[in-house]
mmCIF file of C-alpha atoms in Angstrom:
data_model
loop_
_atom_site.group_PDB
_atom_site.id
_atom_site.type_symbol
_atom_site.label_atom_id
_atom_site.label_comp_id
_atom_site.label_asym_id
_atom_site.label_seq_id
_atom_site.Cartn_x
_atom_site.Cartn_y
_atom_site.Cartn_z
ATOM 1 C CA MET A 1 103.214 88.339 91.563
ATOM 2 C CA LEU A 2 99.851 89.481 92.248
ATOM 3 C CA THR A 3 99.196 90.489 95.832
ATOM 4 C CA THR A 4 96.971 93.062 97.595
ATOM 5 C CA SER A 5 97.591 95.533 100.548
ATOM 6 C CA THR A 6 95.715 95.820 103.720
ATOM 7 C CA LEU A 7 96.532 99.532 103.834
ATOM 8 C CA GLU A 8 93.197 101.748 103.234
ATOM 9 C CA PRO A 9 93.075 104.518 101.411
ATOM 10 C CA GLY A 10 91.471 106.574 103.924
ATOM 11 C CA ASP A 11 93.860 106.190 106.572
ATOM 12 C CA ALA A 12 96.767 107.580 104.081
ATOM 13 C CA SER A 13 98.374 110.957 105.013
ATOM 14 C CA SER A 14 98.408 112.157 101.649
ATOM 15 C CA ARG A 15 96.922 111.625 98.348
ATOM 16 C CA THR A 16 98.043 113.483 95.360
ATOM 17 C CA THR A 17 96.459 112.898 91.926
ATOM 18 C CA ILE A 18 99.121 113.735 89.100
ATOM 19 C CA ASP A 19 97.236 114.828 85.980
ATOM 20 C CA ALA A 20 98.088 113.319 83.037
ATOM 21 C CA GLY A 21 101.653 114.943 81.593
ATOM 22 C CA ASP A 22 101.916 116.584 85.000
ATOM 23 C CA TYR A 23 104.913 115.928 87.472
ATOM 24 C CA PHE A 24 104.969 114.962 90.882
ATOM 25 C CA ILE A 25 108.296 115.761 93.454
ATOM 26 C CA GLY A 26 108.231 115.233 96.978
ATOM 27 C CA ARG A 27 110.026 113.526 99.965
ATOM 28 C CA VAL A 28 108.722 109.956 101.114
ATOM 29 C CA SER A 29 110.488 109.180 104.683
ATOM 30 C CA ALA A 30 112.128 105.615 105.503
ATOM 31 C CA GLY A 31 109.180 103.811 107.151
ATOM 32 C CA GLN A 32 106.346 105.136 105.066
ATOM 33 C CA THR A 33 104.788 103.725 102.508
ATOM 34 C CA MET A 34 103.876 105.011 99.045
ATOM 35 C CA ARG A 35 101.257 103.638 96.625
ATOM 36 C CA ILE A 36 100.963 104.650 92.604
ATOM 37 C CA LEU A 37 97.452 103.928 91.842
ATOM 38 C CA ASP A 38 96.197 103.357 88.190
ATOM 39 C CA LEU A 39 93.155 105.759 88.337
ATOM 40 C CA GLU A 40 91.984 104.517 84.619
ATOM 41 C CA GLY A 41 94.155 101.760 83.544
ATOM 42 C CA ASN A 42 97.238 101.681 81.219
ATOM 43 C CA GLN A 43 98.792 104.511 82.485
ATOM 44 C CA ALA A 44 102.330 104.916 82.316
ATOM 45 C CA ALA A 45 103.853 106.421 85.500
ATOM 46 C CA ASP A 46 107.585 106.900 84.802
ATOM 47 C CA THR A 47 109.375 107.450 88.123
ATOM 48 C CA LEU A 48 113.060 108.482 89.403
ATOM 49 C CA PHE A 49 114.066 107.505 93.392
ATOM 50 C CA TYR A 50 116.873 109.475 95.277
ATOM 51 C CA ASN A 51 118.298 109.511 98.526
ATOM 52 C CA ALA A 52 117.058 112.535 100.440
ATOM 53 C CA GLU A 53 120.421 113.364 102.095
ATOM 54 C CA GLN A 54 122.547 113.039 99.133
ATOM 55 C CA PRO A 55 120.905 112.861 95.628
ATOM 56 C CA ALA A 56 124.069 111.720 93.839
ATOM 57 C CA GLU A 57 122.609 108.396 95.181
ATOM 58 C CA ARG A 58 119.830 107.432 93.271
ATOM 59 C CA TYR A 59 117.759 104.201 92.002
ATOM 60 C CA SER A 60 119.997 101.713 89.748
ATOM 61 C CA ALA A 61 118.175 99.463 86.865
ATOM 62 C CA THR A 62 121.488 97.864 87.061
ATOM 63 C CA ASP A 63 122.000 96.709 90.231
ATOM 64 C CA THR A 64 118.385 96.290 90.714
ATOM 65 C CA ILE A 65 118.082 93.470 87.797
ATOM 66 C CA ARG A 66 121.278 92.024 89.076
ATOM 67 C CA GLU A 67 120.222 91.370 92.362
ATOM 68 C CA GLN A 68 116.884 90.331 91.850
ATOM 69 C CA GLY A 69 117.789 88.163 88.702
ATOM 70 C CA LYS A 70 114.809 89.006 86.831
ATOM 71 C CA VAL A 71 113.951 91.976 84.362
ATOM 72 C CA TYR A 72 110.702 93.025 85.732
ATOM 73 C CA LEU A 73 109.713 94.595 89.227
ATOM 74 C CA THR A 74 106.372 92.996 91.313
ATOM 75 C CA THR A 75 106.160 91.967 94.991
ATOM 76 C CA GLY A 76 109.128 91.040 96.264
ATOM 77 C CA SER A 77 111.490 93.275 94.311
ATOM 78 C CA GLY A 78 114.006 95.595 96.049
ATOM 79 C CA LEU A 79 114.796 98.687 94.596
ATOM 80 C CA ARG A 80 118.825 99.051 94.663
ATOM 81 C CA SER A 81 120.779 102.458 94.514
ATOM 82 C CA ASN A 82 123.770 102.974 92.281
ATOM 83 C CA LEU A 83 125.752 102.286 95.739
ATOM 84 C CA GLY A 84 123.964 98.610 95.803
ATOM 85 C CA ASN A 85 121.492 100.003 99.005
ATOM 86 C CA THR A 86 117.800 98.976 98.961
ATOM 87 C CA MET A 87 115.709 102.077 98.670
ATOM 88 C CA LEU A 88 111.930 100.592 98.569
ATOM 89 C CA GLU A 89 110.948 97.475 98.430
ATOM 90 C CA ILE A 90 107.691 96.615 96.568
ATOM 91 C CA THR A 91 105.406 95.206 99.308
ATOM 92 C CA ALA A 92 101.692 95.065 96.844
ATOM 93 C CA ASP A 93 100.943 94.652 93.561
ATOM 94 C CA THR A 94 98.116 94.054 91.577
ATOM 95 C CA CYS A 95 99.345 94.403 88.203
ATOM 96 C CA GLY A 96 101.817 92.456 88.200
ATOM 97 C CA ARG A 97 105.071 93.714 85.930
ATOM 98 C CA HIS A 98 107.199 97.302 85.618
ATOM 99 C CA ASP A 99 109.368 97.644 83.446
ATOM 100 C CA THR A 100 112.757 99.068 84.123
ATOM 101 C CA ILE A 101 114.786 98.864 81.205
ATOM 102 C CA GLY A 102 112.720 100.773 78.473
ATOM 103 C CA GLY A 103 113.307 104.154 79.552
ATOM 104 C CA ALA A 104 111.758 107.200 79.249
ATOM 105 C CA CYS A 105 110.294 108.966 76.185
ATOM 106 C CA ALA A 106 112.033 112.071 74.996
ATOM 107 C CA SER A 107 111.645 114.640 72.260
ATOM 108 C CA GLU A 108 114.563 113.129 70.728
ATOM 109 C CA SER A 109 113.413 109.622 71.274
ATOM 110 C CA ASN A 110 110.142 110.427 69.956
ATOM 111 C CA THR A 111 111.785 111.860 66.714
ATOM 112 C CA VAL A 112 113.938 108.369 66.294
ATOM 113 C CA ARG A 113 110.941 106.139 67.013
ATOM 114 C CA TYR A 114 108.095 108.016 65.146
ATOM 115 C CA SER A 115 108.529 111.120 62.844
ATOM 116 C CA LEU A 116 110.671 114.201 62.521
ATOM 117 C CA GLU A 117 107.060 115.971 63.172
ATOM 118 C CA LYS A 118 107.248 114.300 67.044
ATOM 119 C CA ARG A 119 110.293 115.967 68.170
ATOM 120 C CA CYS A 120 107.841 118.407 69.962
ATOM 121 C CA MET A 121 105.530 116.422 71.082
ATOM 122 C CA HIS A 122 105.853 116.293 75.274
ATOM 123 C CA ALA A 123 107.986 114.049 76.910
ATOM 124 C CA CYS A 124 108.456 112.601 79.850
ATOM 125 C CA ARG A 125 112.081 114.068 80.087
ATOM 126 C CA ASP A 126 110.651 117.474 79.914
ATOM 127 C CA SER A 127 108.401 117.430 82.898
ATOM 128 C CA TRP A 128 111.373 116.030 85.058
ATOM 129 C CA MET A 129 113.537 118.736 83.622
ATOM 130 C CA LEU A 130 110.524 120.980 84.605
ATOM 131 C CA ALA A 131 110.586 119.779 87.777
ATOM 132 C CA ILE A 132 113.668 120.249 88.787
ATOM 133 C CA GLY A 133 113.796 123.569 87.568
ATOM 134 C CA GLU A 134 110.640 124.597 89.443
ATOM 135 C CA HIS A 135 112.175 122.907 92.968
ATOM 136 C CA PRO A 136 115.632 123.556 93.112
ATOM 137 C CA GLU A 137 115.628 122.978 96.565
ATOM 138 C CA TYR A 138 116.137 119.323 96.271
ATOM 139 C CA GLY A 139 119.441 119.785 94.738
ATOM 140 C CA ILE A 140 118.768 117.404 91.681
ATOM 141 C CA THR A 141 120.295 118.443 88.512
ATOM 142 C CA LYS A 142 120.262 117.493 84.608
ATOM 143 C CA ARG A 143 123.139 114.995 85.398
ATOM 144 C CA ASP A 144 121.048 113.422 87.970
ATOM 145 C CA ILE A 145 118.542 112.010 85.485
ATOM 146 C CA THR A 146 119.481 108.569 84.697
ATOM 147 C CA HIS A 147 117.440 105.427 85.108
ATOM 148 C CA ASN A 148 113.798 105.080 85.452
ATOM 149 C CA ILE A 149 110.834 102.631 86.452
ATOM 150 C CA ASN A 150 107.998 102.247 84.318
ATOM 151 C CA PHE A 151 105.140 101.739 86.609
ATOM 152 C CA PHE A 152 102.703 99.626 84.628
ATOM 153 C CA MET A 153 104.276 99.807 81.338
ATOM 154 C CA ASN A 154 104.831 96.380 79.404
ATOM 155 C CA VAL A 155 108.150 96.035 77.708
ATOM 156 C CA PRO A 156 108.860 92.752 76.730
ATOM 157 C CA VAL A 157 112.098 91.658 75.887
ATOM 158 C CA THR A 158 112.313 89.620 72.163
ATOM 159 C CA GLU A 159 114.201 86.701 71.515
ATOM 160 C CA ALA A 160 116.547 88.721 69.647
ATOM 161 C CA GLY A 161 117.307 90.694 72.643
ATOM 162 C CA GLY A 162 115.335 93.905 71.602
ATOM 163 C CA LEU A 163 112.373 95.417 73.439
ATOM 164 C CA SER A 164 108.893 95.688 72.429
ATOM 165 C CA PHE A 165 106.263 98.346 73.503
ATOM 166 C CA GLU A 166 103.015 96.599 73.972
ATOM 167 C CA ASP A 167 99.202 97.220 75.374
ATOM 168 C CA GLY A 168 99.548 97.786 79.260
ATOM 169 C CA LEU A 169 98.570 95.285 81.287
ATOM 170 C CA SER A 170 96.928 97.282 83.706
ATOM 171 C CA ALA A 171 93.419 98.406 84.290
ATOM 172 C CA PRO A 172 91.456 100.960 86.277
ATOM 173 C CA GLY A 173 92.054 100.643 90.188
ATOM 174 C CA LYS A 174 95.335 98.605 89.835
ATOM 175 C CA TYR A 175 98.107 99.815 91.921
ATOM 176 C CA VAL A 176 102.284 98.857 93.102
ATOM 177 C CA GLU A 177 102.781 99.567 96.763
ATOM 178 C CA MET A 178 106.171 100.346 98.010
ATOM 179 C CA LYS A 179 107.813 100.705 101.406
ATOM 180 C CA ALA A 180 110.913 103.543 101.723
ATOM 181 C CA MET A 181 113.886 102.061 103.430
ATOM 182 C CA MET A 182 115.568 105.786 103.034
ATOM 183 C CA ASP A 183 114.795 108.856 103.133
ATOM 184 C CA LEU A 184 113.648 109.454 99.587
ATOM 185 C CA ILE A 185 113.005 112.225 97.045
ATOM 186 C CA VAL A 186 110.317 110.663 94.354
ATOM 187 C CA LEU A 187 110.168 112.332 90.939
ATOM 188 C CA ILE A 188 107.324 111.151 89.014
ATOM 189 C CA SER A 189 106.127 112.019 85.367
ATOM 190 C CA ASN A 190 102.716 110.935 84.443
ATOM 191 C CA CYS A 191 103.393 110.014 80.999
ATOM 192 C CA PRO A 192 102.210 112.700 78.438
ATOM 193 C CA GLN A 193 103.316 109.587 75.424
ATOM 194 C CA LEU A 194 100.858 109.389 72.585
ATOM 195 C CA ASN A 195 102.394 107.539 70.224
ATOM 196 C CA ASN A 196 103.030 104.134 71.824
ATOM 197 C CA PRO A 197 100.332 102.049 72.974
ATOM 198 C CA CYS A 198 101.810 102.044 76.582
ATOM 199 C CA ASN A 199 98.469 104.304 77.925
ATOM 200 C CA GLY A 200 96.311 103.178 75.087
ATOM 201 C CA TYR A 201 96.975 106.536 73.026
ATOM 202 C CA ASN A 202 95.314 108.087 76.192
ATOM 203 C CA PRO A 203 97.196 109.339 78.801
ATOM 204 C CA THR A 204 94.927 109.696 82.465
ATOM 205 C CA PRO A 205 95.539 110.777 85.683
ATOM 206 C CA VAL A 206 97.247 108.395 88.480
ATOM 207 C CA GLU A 207 97.138 109.278 92.210
ATOM 208 C CA LEU A 208 99.861 108.629 95.005
ATOM 209 C CA LEU A 209 99.091 107.562 98.263
ATOM 210 C CA VAL A 210 101.572 107.985 101.356
ATOM 211 C CA TRP A 211 100.875 106.046 104.729
ATOM 212 C CA ASP A 212 103.031 106.728 107.755
ATOM 213 C CA HIS A 213 103.156 102.952 108.954
#
């Protein structure tokens, strides 16, 4: 469901530009609102959420899909953890579709989906591994990299039950906004993928804004 926000960018407590192919890792506190802004359109932001006090509690696609009774995420979706707790609620969304089943690109999937020559291309899993390697203070390890959300990514489910990676539905200035229901660690890979149309074969920056109210 498309909905707009009443929050003004000028009132944000922090604004961070995440370049194409780069990562973000940081904390968002309970009660804060975060917005992921698609600056140039059709950029996929592969995102993971963790309980900041106990990172073994993390976002679960399975629990989220079961509780909301639908596959795609949009306004009103409650993002659930593997313990069944609500981690965030989507409070505004001007894109209208966000994927939670397609997973993140990796060297292995690049090889299987495209060709052996694509194996060495940079992928979201590489960005996550770099983030947790450079920031051990968050207590996240390789075993904690599991289900993710692909914000702004369009992955229709076919009649046969398969997945199809299609052109994105986003555009410059589209955003998704979420209110944190617990203290969180947020880990984002701004997808570097060049082999499918999720970002128009042209990775571009996104911006992360956080408000204290």
